[in-house]
XYZ file of C-alpha atoms in Angstrom:
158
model
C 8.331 34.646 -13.051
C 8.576 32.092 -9.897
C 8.458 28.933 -10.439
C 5.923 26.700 -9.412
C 6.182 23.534 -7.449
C 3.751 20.593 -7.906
C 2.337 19.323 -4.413
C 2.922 15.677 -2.995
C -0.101 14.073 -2.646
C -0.619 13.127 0.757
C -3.344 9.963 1.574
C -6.182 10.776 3.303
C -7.930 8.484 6.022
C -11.551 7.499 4.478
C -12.600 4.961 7.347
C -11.551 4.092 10.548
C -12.560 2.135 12.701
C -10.292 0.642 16.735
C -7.374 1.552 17.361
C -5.562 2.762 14.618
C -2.638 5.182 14.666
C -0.615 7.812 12.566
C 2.561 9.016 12.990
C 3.238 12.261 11.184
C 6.786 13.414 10.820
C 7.190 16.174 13.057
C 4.031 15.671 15.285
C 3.564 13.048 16.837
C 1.098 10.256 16.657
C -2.420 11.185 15.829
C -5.684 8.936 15.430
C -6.366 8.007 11.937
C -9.726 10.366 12.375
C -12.100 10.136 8.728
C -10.622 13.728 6.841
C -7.242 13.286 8.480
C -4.019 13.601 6.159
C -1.323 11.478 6.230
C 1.670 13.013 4.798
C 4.851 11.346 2.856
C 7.115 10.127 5.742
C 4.196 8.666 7.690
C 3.665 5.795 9.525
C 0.056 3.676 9.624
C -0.478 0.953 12.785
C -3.283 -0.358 13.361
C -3.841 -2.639 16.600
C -5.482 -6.135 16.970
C -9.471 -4.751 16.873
C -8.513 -2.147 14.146
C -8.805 -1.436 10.683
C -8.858 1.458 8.129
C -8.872 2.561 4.156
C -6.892 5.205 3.083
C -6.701 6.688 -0.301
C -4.486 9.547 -2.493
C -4.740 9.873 -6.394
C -6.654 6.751 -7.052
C -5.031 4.455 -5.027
C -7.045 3.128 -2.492
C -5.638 1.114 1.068
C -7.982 -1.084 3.556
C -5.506 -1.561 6.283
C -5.914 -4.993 8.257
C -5.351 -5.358 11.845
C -2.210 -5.655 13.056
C -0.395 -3.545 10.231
C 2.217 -1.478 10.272
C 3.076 0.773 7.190
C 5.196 3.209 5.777
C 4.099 5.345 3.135
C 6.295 7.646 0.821
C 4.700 9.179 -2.416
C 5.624 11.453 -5.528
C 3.154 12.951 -8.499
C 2.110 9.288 -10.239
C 3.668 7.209 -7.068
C 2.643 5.764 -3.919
C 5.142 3.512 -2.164
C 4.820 1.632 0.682
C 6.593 -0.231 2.924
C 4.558 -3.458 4.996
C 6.517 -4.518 8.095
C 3.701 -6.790 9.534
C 0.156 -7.447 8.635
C -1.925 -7.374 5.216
C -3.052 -4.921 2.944
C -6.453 -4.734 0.412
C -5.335 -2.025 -2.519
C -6.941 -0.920 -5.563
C -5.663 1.295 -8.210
C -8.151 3.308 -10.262
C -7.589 2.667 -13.555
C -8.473 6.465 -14.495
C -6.036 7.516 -12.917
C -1.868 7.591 -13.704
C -1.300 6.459 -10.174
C 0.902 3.486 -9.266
C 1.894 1.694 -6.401
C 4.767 -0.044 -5.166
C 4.680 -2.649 -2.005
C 8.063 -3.353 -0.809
C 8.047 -6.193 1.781
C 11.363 -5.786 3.247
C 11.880 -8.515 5.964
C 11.021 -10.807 2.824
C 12.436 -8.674 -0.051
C 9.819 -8.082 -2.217
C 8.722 -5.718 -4.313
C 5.267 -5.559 -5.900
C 4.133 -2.852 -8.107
C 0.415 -2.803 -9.571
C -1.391 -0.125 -12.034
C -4.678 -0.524 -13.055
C -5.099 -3.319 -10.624
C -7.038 -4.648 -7.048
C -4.807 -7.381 -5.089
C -4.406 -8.505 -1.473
C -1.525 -8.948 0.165
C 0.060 -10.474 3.776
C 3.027 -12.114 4.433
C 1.727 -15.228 3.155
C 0.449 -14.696 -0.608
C -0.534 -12.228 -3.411
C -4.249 -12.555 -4.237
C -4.780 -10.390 -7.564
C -8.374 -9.966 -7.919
C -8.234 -7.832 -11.079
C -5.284 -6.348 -13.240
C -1.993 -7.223 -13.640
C 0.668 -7.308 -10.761
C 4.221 -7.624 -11.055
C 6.656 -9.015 -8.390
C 10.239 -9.189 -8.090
C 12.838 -10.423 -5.297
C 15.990 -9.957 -5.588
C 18.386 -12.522 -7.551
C 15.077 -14.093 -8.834
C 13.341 -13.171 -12.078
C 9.853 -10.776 -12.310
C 7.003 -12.749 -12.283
C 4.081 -11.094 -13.455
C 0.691 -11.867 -12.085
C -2.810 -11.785 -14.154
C -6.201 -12.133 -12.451
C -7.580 -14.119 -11.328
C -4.080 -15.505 -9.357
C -2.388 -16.287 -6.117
C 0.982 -15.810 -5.516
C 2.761 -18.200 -2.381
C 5.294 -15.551 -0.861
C 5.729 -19.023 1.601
C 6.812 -21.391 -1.395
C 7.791 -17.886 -4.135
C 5.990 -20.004 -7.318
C 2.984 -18.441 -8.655
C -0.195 -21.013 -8.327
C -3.022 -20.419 -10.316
């Protein structure tokens, strides 16, 4: 009897539209074409006139212009990593997914389920759900809708 190994989800681009750019380990960069997959390990840009959505496992990306992301997942995780720019997610609340935004030049984390937020290097919007964020050496602070979140001034406004 082999044993079987459980797939990592990979994202898959759902619109595209400008420049906007994937870098796939191993390949190369690709355009983020509707259909294409976008594999752990990859990196997302998207230029000045360019946007996209991606999704994987209920988790669902609109990319902004002028973004640059990581993205790593697992079976009931999608992390990401924002360098620059701003992100629109939603998390399906039918699905076990989760996903974690780690901002690292400002050292955030923010992890949503069951949740739709926006986020730039300026604030947390949470739209619907719950959203939690932490820094480190400061407490979790855990967001309810309808909120804003000041990464600028790091108090929650409501």
């Amino acid at each position: 009897m082999s044993a079987q190994t459980t797939p990592v989800p990979a994202f898959e681009v759902i619109a595209s539209s400008g420049q906007t750019e994937v870098l796939i380990p191993g390949q190369g960069w690709r355009r983020a074409v509707v259909g294409r997959l976008i594999p752990a390990g990859s990196i997302v840009t998207t230029w000045v006139d360019a946007d996209a959505t991606i999704g994987v496992s209920g988790v669902e990306v609109q990319i902004s212009p002028l973004t640059h992301l990581t993205i790593q997942t697992n079976d009931q995780l999608v992390e990401t990593v924002l360098e620059t720019g701003g992100l629109v997610v939603r998390v399906d609340r039918i699905h076990p997914a989760r996903i974690v935004v780690v901002m690292p030049a400002q050292e955030y984390r923010i992890e949503a389920s069951n949740a739709q937020f926006a986020i730039d290097r300026r604030a947390i919007v949470v739209s619907q759900g719950e959203v939690r964020v932490s820094r480190s050496r400061s407490p979790e602070v855990v967001l309810e809708a309808p909120a804003t979140y000041s990464l600028l001034l790091h108090s929650p406004r409501r």
